[in-house]
Coordinates of C-alpha atoms in Angstrom, one line a residue:
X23 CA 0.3 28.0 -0.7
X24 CA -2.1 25.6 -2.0
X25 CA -0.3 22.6 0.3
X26 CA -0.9 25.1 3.2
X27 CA -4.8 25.8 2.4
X28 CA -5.2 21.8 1.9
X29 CA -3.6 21.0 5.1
X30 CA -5.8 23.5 6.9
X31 CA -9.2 22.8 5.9
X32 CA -8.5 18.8 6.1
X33 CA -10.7 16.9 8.2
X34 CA -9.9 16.4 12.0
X35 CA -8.9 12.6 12.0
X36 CA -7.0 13.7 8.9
X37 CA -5.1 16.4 11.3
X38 CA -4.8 14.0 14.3
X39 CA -2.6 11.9 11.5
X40 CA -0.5 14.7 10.3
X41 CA 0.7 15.9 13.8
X42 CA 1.4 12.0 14.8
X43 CA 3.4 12.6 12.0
X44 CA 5.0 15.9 13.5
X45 CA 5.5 13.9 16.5
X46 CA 7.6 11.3 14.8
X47 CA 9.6 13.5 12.9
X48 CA 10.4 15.5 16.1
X49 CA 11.4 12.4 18.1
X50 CA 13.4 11.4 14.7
X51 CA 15.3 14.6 14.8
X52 CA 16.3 15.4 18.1
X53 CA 18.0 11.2 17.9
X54 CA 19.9 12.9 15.0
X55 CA 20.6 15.9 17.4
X56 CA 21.6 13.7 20.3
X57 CA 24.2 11.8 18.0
X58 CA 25.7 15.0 16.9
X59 CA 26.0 16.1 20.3
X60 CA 27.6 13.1 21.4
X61 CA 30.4 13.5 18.7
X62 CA 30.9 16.8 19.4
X63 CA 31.2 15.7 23.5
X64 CA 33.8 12.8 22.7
X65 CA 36.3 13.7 19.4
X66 CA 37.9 11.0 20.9
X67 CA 35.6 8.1 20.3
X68 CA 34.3 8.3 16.5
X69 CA 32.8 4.9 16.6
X70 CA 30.7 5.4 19.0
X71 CA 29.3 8.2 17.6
X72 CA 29.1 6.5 14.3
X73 CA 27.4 3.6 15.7
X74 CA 24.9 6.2 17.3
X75 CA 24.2 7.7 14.1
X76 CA 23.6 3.9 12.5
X77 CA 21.0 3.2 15.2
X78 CA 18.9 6.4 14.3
X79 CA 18.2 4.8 11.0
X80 CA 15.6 2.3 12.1
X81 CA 13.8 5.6 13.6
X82 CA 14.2 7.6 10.4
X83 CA 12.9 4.5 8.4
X84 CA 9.9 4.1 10.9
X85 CA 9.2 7.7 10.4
X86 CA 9.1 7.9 6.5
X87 CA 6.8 4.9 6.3
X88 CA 4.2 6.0 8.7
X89 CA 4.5 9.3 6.6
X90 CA 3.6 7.4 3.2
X91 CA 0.5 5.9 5.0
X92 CA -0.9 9.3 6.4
X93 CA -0.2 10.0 3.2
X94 CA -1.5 7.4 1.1
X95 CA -4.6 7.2 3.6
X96 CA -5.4 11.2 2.9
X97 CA -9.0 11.7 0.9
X98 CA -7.5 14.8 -0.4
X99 CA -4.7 13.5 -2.0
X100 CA -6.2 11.3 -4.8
X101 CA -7.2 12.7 -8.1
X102 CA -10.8 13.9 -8.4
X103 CA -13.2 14.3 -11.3
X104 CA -13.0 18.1 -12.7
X105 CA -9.6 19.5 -11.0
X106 CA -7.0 18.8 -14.0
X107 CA -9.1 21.4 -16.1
X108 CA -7.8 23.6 -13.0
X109 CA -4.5 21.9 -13.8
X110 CA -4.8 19.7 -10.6
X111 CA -4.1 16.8 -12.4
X112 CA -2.3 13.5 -10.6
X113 CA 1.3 15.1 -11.1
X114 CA -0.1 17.9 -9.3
X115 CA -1.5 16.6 -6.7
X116 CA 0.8 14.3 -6.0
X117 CA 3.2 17.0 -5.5
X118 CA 1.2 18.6 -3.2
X119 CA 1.0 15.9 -1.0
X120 CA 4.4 15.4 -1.0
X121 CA 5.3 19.2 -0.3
X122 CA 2.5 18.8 3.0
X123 CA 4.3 15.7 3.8
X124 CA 7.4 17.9 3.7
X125 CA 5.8 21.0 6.0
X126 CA 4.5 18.3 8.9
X127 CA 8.2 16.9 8.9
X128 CA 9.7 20.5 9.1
X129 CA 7.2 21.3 11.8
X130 CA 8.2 18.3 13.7
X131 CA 12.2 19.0 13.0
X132 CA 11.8 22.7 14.1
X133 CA 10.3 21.4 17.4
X134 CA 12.9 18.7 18.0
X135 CA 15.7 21.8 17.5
X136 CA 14.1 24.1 20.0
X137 CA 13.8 21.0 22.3
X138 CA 17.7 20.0 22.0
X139 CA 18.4 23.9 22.4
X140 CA 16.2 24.5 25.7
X141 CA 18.0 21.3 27.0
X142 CA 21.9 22.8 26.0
X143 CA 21.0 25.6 27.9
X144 CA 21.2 28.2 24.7
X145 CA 18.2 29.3 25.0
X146 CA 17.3 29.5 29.0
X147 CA 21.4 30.4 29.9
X148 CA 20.8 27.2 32.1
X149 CA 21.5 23.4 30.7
X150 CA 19.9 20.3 31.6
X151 CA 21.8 18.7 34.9
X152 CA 21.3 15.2 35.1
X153 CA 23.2 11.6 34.9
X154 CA 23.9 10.5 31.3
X155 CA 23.1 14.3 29.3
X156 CA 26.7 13.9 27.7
X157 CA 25.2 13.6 24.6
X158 CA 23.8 17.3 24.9
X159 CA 27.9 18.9 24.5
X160 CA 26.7 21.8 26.6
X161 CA 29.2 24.4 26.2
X162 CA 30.3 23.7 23.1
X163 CA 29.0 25.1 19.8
X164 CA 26.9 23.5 17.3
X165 CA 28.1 23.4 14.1
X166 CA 25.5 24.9 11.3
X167 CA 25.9 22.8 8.6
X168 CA 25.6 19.7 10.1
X169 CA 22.4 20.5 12.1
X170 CA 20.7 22.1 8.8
X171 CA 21.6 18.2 7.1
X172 CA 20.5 16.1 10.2
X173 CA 17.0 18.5 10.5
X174 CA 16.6 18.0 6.5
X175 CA 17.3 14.4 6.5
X176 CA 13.6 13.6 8.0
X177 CA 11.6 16.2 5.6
X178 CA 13.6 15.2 2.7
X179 CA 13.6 11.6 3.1
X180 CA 9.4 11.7 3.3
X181 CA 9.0 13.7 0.6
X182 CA 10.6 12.0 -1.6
X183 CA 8.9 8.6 -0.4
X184 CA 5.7 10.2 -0.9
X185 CA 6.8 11.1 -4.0
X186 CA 7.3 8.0 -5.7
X187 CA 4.4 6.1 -3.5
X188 CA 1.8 8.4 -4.8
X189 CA 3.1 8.8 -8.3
X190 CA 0.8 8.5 -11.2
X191 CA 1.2 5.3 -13.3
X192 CA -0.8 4.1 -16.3
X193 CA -3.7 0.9 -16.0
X194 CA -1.7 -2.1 -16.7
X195 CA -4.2 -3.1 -19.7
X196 CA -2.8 0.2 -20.9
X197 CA -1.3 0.2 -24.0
X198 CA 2.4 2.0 -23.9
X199 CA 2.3 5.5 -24.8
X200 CA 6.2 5.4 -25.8
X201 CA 5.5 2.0 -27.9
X202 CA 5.4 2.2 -31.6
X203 CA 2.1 2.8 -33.5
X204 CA 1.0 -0.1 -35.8
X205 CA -0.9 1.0 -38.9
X206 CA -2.8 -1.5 -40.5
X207 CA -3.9 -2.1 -44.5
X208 CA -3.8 1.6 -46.0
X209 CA -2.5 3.7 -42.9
X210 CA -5.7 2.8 -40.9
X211 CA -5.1 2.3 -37.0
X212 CA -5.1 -1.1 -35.5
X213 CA -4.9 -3.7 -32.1
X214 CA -3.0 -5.8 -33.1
X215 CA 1.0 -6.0 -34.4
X216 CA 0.6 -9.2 -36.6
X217 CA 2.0 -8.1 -40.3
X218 CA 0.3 -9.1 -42.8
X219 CA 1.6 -10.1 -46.4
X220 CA 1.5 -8.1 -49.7
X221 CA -2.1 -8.2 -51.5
X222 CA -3.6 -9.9 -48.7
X223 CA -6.3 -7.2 -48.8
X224 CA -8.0 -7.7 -52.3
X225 CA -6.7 -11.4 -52.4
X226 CA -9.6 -13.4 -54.2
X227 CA -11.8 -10.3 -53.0
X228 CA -12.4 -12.4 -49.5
X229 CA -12.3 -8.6 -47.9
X230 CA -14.6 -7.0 -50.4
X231 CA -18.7 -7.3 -48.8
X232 CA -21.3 -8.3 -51.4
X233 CA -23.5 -5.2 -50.8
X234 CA -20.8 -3.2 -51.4
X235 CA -20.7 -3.7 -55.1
X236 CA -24.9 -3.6 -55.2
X237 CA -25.3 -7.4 -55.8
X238 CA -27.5 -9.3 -53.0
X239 CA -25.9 -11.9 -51.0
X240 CA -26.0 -15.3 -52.8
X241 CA -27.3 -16.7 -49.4
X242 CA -30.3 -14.6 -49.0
X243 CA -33.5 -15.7 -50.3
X244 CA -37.2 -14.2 -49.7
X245 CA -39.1 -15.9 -46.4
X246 CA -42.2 -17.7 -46.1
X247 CA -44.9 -16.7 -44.6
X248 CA -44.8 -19.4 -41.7
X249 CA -40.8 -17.8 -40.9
X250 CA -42.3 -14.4 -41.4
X251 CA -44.7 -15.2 -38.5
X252 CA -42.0 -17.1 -36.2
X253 CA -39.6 -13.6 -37.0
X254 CA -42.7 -11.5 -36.0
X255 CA -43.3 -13.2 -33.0
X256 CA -39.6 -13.6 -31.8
X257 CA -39.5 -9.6 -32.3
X258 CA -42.4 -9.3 -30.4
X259 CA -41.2 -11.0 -27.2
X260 CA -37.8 -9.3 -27.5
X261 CA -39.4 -6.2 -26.9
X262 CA -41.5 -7.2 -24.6
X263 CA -38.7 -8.2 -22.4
X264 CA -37.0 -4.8 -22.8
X265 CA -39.5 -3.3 -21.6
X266 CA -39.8 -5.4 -18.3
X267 CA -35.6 -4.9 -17.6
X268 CA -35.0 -1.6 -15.5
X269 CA -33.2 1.3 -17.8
X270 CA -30.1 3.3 -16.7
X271 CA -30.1 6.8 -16.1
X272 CA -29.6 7.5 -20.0
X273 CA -32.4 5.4 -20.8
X274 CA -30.3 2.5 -22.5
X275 CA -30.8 -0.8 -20.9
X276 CA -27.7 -2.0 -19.2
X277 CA -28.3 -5.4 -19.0
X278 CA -28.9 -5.5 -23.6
X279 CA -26.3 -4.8 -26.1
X280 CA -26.9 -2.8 -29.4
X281 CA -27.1 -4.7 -31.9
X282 CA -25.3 -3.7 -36.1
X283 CA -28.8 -2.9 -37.1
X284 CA -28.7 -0.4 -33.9
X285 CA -31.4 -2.7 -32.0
X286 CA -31.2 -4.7 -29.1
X287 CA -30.1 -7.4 -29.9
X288 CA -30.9 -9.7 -26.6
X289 CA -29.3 -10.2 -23.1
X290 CA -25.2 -9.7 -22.2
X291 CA -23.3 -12.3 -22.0
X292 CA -22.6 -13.6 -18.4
X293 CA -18.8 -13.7 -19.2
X294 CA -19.2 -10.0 -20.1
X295 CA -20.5 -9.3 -16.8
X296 CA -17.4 -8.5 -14.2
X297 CA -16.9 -10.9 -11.5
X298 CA -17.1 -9.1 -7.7
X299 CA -14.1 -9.8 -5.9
X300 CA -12.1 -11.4 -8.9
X301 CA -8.6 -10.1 -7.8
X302 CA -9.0 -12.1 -3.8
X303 CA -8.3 -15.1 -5.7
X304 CA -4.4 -14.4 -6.4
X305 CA -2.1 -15.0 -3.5
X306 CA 0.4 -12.6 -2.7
X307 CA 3.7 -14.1 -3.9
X308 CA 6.3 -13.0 -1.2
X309 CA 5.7 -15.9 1.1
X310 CA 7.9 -18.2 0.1
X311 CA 11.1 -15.5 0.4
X312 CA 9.8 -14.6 3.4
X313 CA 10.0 -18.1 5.0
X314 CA 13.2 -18.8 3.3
X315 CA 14.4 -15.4 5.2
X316 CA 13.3 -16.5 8.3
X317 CA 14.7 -19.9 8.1
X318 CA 17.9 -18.8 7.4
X319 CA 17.7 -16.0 10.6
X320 CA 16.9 -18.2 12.8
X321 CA 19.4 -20.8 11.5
X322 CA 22.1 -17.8 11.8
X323 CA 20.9 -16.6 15.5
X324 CA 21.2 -20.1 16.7
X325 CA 24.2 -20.8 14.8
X326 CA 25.7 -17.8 17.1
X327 CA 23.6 -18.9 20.2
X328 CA 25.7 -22.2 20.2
X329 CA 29.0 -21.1 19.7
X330 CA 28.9 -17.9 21.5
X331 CA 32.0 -16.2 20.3
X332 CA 32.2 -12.9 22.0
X333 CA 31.3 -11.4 25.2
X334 CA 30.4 -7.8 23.6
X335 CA 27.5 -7.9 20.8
X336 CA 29.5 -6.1 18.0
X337 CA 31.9 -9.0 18.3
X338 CA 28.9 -11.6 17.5
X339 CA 27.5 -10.5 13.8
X340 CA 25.8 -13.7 13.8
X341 CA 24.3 -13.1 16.7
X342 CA 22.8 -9.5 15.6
X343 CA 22.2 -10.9 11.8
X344 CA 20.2 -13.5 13.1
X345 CA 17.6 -11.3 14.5
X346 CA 17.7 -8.8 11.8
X347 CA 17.1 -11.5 9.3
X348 CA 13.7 -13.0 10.9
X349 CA 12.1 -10.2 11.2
X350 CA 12.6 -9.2 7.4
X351 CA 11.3 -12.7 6.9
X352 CA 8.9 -11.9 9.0
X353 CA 7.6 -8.8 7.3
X354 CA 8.1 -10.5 4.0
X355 CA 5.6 -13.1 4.6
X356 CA 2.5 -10.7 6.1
X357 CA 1.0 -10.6 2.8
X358 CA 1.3 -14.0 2.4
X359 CA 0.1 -15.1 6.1
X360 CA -3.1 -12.9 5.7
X361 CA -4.3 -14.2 2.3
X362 CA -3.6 -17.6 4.2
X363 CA -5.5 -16.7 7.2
X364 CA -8.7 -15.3 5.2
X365 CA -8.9 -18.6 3.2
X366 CA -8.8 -20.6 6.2
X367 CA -11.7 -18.7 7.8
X368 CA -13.8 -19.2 4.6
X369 CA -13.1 -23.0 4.9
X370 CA -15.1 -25.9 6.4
X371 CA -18.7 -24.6 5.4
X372 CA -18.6 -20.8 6.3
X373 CA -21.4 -18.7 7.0
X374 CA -22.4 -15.1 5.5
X375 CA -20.1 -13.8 8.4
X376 CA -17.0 -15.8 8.1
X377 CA -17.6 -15.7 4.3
X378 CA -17.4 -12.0 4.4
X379 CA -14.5 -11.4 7.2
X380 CA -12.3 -13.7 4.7
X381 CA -13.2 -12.6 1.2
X382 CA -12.2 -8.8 2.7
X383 CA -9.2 -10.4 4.2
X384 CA -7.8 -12.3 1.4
X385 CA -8.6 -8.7 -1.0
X386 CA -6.9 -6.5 1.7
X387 CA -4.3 -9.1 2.2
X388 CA -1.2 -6.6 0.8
X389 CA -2.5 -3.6 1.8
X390 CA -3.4 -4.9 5.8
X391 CA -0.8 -7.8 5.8
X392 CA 2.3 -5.9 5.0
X393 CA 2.2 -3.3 8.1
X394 CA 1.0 -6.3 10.0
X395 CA 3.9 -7.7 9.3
X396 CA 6.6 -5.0 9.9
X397 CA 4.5 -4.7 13.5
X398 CA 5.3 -8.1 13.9
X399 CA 8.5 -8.4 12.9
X400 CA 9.4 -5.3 15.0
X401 CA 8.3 -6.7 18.2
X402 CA 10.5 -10.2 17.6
X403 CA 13.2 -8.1 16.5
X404 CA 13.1 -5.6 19.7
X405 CA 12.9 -8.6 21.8
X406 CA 15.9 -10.4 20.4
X407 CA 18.1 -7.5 20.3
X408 CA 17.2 -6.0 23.8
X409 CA 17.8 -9.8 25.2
X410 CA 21.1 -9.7 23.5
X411 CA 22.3 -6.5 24.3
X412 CA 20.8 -5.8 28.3
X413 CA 21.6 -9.6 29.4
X414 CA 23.4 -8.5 32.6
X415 CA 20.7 -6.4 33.9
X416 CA 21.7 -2.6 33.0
X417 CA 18.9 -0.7 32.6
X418 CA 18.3 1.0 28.7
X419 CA 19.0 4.3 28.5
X420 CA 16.5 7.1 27.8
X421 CA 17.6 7.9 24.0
X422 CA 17.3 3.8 23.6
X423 CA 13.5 3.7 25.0
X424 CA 12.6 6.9 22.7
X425 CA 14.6 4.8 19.6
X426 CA 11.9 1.7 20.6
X427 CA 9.0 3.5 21.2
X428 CA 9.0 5.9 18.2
X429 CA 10.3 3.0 16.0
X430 CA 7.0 0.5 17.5
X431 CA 4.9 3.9 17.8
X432 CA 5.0 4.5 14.1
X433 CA 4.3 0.5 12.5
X434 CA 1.5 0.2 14.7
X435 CA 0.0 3.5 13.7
X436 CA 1.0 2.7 9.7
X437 CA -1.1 -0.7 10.7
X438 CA -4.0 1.9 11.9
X439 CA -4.0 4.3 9.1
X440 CA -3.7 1.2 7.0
X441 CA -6.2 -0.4 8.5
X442 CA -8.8 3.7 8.0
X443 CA -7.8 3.1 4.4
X444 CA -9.4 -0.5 4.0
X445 CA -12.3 0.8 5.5
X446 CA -12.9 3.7 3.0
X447 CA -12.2 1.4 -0.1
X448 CA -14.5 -0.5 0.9
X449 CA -17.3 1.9 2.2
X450 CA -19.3 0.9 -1.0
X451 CA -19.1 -2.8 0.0
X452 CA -20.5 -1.8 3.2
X453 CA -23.4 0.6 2.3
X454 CA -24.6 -2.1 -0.3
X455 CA -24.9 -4.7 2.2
X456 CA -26.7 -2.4 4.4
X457 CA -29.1 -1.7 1.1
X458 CA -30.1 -5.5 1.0
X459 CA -31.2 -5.6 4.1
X460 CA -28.1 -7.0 6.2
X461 CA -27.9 -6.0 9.8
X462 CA -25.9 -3.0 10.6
X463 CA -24.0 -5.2 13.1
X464 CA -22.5 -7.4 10.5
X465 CA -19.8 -5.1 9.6
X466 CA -18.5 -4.4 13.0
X467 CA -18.6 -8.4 13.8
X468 CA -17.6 -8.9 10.5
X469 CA -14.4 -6.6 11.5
X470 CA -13.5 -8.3 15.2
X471 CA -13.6 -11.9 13.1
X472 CA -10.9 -10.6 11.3
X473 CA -9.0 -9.1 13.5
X474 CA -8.9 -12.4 16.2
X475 CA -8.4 -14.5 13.5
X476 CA -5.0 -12.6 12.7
X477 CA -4.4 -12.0 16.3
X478 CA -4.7 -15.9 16.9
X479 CA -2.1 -16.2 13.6
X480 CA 0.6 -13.5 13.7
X481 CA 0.2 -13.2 18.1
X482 CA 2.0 -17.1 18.9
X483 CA 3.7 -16.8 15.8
X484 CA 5.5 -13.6 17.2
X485 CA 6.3 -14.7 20.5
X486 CA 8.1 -18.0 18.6
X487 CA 10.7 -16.0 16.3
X488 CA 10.8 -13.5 18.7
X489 CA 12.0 -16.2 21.4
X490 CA 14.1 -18.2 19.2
X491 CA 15.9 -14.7 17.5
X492 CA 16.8 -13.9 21.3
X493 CA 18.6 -17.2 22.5
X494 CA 21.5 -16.1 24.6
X495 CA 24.4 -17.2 23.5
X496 CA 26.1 -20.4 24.9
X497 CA 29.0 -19.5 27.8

């Protein structure tokens, strides 16, 4: 009930996502539906229909990613300040999300059945009639359990994914809550697990303080008047440059530090202050895999490109592992390819602007180049395997152009929603540089910078695995 009341009072572009969603999961479903009807149509040909069933898993995959990113990119579904006294905690919310994630898929399968239905003719008295419906098996009766598993499949599959995307984990400066506690000299807590030897605590009484046994430190002796004046003075300015430093809403100063005596005792420390922007400086470190993937796919597609063993594609694996294997490459090295890109756009004397466009691009680099990169390496691969598969000129058929489209459909709009959630994480960023006085252009320019210098990256580099995955093979 409490999935149901969040999904209805969510926000419209937050609605717009979750029927996209629908959408998917319909398309999803009724492949699933098609490739039962078409084993029900031939009992004869169980490969076929097996193979059918194979294909349907790049959709399902499609479909379960774009459904972690609607709900990943969902304001609702992070924790918020005052809801686990409600018992809303991160547990619970993340199982919300993942039970509304479940309800959008259901919606979507529910459609896709009543669409396959209508088309069978079980629910007008009057089936589809048209060239290539054999995979409807009008006139023959669907069998329950399997249509309940292939309608599941979708729902369950998100949920789960959602699941374990959105799942609470713990800071990694965290220390382990299923560690062992160390105690330190007399039971008393402590940091660190370094043992110490016996008697180490009153050894030669270095632990014991002076004051603590009433006698006056041997180092202390009474001042002179010309230190007590110095010591005035010092004191004097101190204060005096407290008072000229802004407070903070408690009335502490937030650029001093107590001191033991419960003073301040002077300025922070710049090393205590944190750096903005520290965590851009680590590159993602999947690049190297992912160009040793895609060397070794394109070594593999034109491998089977130059012998050409086999007229049929099943009977060239090279030929399909090629292609398969440069665009996981492909999508390996995103990350990787857009840290690189946002260092080279900060390089050779940048300006505020090209500063800006590659600092966000090399912090975003994960979150914006990994769905960049399955967009990517979708496109090669659809190119490859439709110049392998349609080389004599036969047109595709309609269930293969909904498999492309929903597949293509769903990266690019993970590559959207990803690109809505980089935009709210850095919203701060954004109104801060709009505080200092920064034009209210710069973050739309600041946007199409990045976005042509990746086009100008990922777009040629594309079109080359795509046309090297899809060399026909020799005759």
């Amino acid at each position: 009930m409490l999935a149901l009341r969040l999904t209805r009072g969510a926000r419209p572009a937050v609605q717009l996502r979750r029927l996209l969603v629908a959408a998917a999961s319909a398309g999803t479903g009724f492949l699933l539906l098609c490739a039962l009807g078409h084993a029900i149509g031939h009992p004869g040909a169980p490969p076929d229909s097996l193979l059918r069933l194979v294909w349907c898993t790049a959709p399902l995959a499609a479909t379960v990613y774009f459904a972690v990113a609607v709900a990943r990119a969902d304001p609702g579904a992070g924790p918020r300040p005052g809801l686990s006294a409600l018992g809303l905690g991160p547990v619970r919310m993340m199982a919300v999300s993942a039970t509304a994630t479940a309800l959008t898929c259901a919606l979507g399968s529910v459609t896709a059945l009543l669409v396959f239905l209508h088309l069978r003719g079980d629910l007008t008295g009057t089936p589809f009639d048209g060239s290539g419906t054999d995979f409807l098996a009008a006139g023959r009766p669907l069998p329950l359990p399997a249509t309940l598993t292939l309608l599941t499949l979708v729902p369950g599959s998100a949920s789960v994914a959602v699941a374990v995307a959105l799942r609470p984990r713990e800071p990694a400066g965290s220390p382990s809550r299923s560690g062992r506690t160390a105690y330190g000299r007399f039971g008393a807590y402590r940091a660190t697990a370094v043992r110490e030897t016996f008697g180490a605590y009153g050894r030669f009484g270095r632990h014991l303080e002076p004051a603590a046994h009433g006698r006056r430190p041997s180092a202390a002796r009474q001042r002179t008047p010309e230190e007590a004046r110095a010591h005035l003075q010092t004191q004097t300015q101190t204060q005096t440059e407290q008072d000229r430093l802004p407070t903070g809403p408690s009335g502490q100063d937030p650029e001093r530090t107590p001191g033991p005596d419960g003073t301040a005792s002077g300025l922070r420390p710049a090393a205590a202050v944190p750096a903005s922007g520290s965590g851009s400086g680590t590159a993602p470190s999947g690049l190297p895999w992912g160009i040793a993937v895609l060397a070794v796919g394109l070594a593999a597609g034109a491998y089977a490109s130059r012998t050409g063993v086999g007229a049929v594609p099943g009977e060239r694996p090279g030929a399909l592992a090629g292609p398969v294997l440069a665009a996981v490459g492909l999508a390996l090295a995103g990350p990787g390819l857009t840290h690189l890109c946002g260092r080279l756009l900060q390089s050779v004397r940048p300006g505020a602007l090209r500063l800006l466009a590659g600092r966000l691009l090399m912090t975003e680099a994960t979150r914006i180049g990994r769905p960049l990169g399955v967009v990517c390496a979708v496109l090669s691969g659809a190119y490859a395997l439709g110049s392998l598969y349609y080389t004599d000129g036969r047109p595709a058929g309609p269930l293969a152009l909904l498999g492309v489209l929903l597949v293509i459909g769903c990266t690019v709009a993970t590559l959207l929603t990803a690109a809505v959630e980089a935009r709210q994480a850095h919203a701060g960023t954004t109104a801060a540089l709009l505080r200092l006085g920064a034009p209210s252009s710069t973050p739309r320019r600041a946007a199409a910078l990045r976005a042509g210098a990746l086009l100008a990256l990922f777009g040629p580099l594309t079109v080359i695995v795509a046309h090297l995955s899809g060399l026909s093979p020799a005759p």
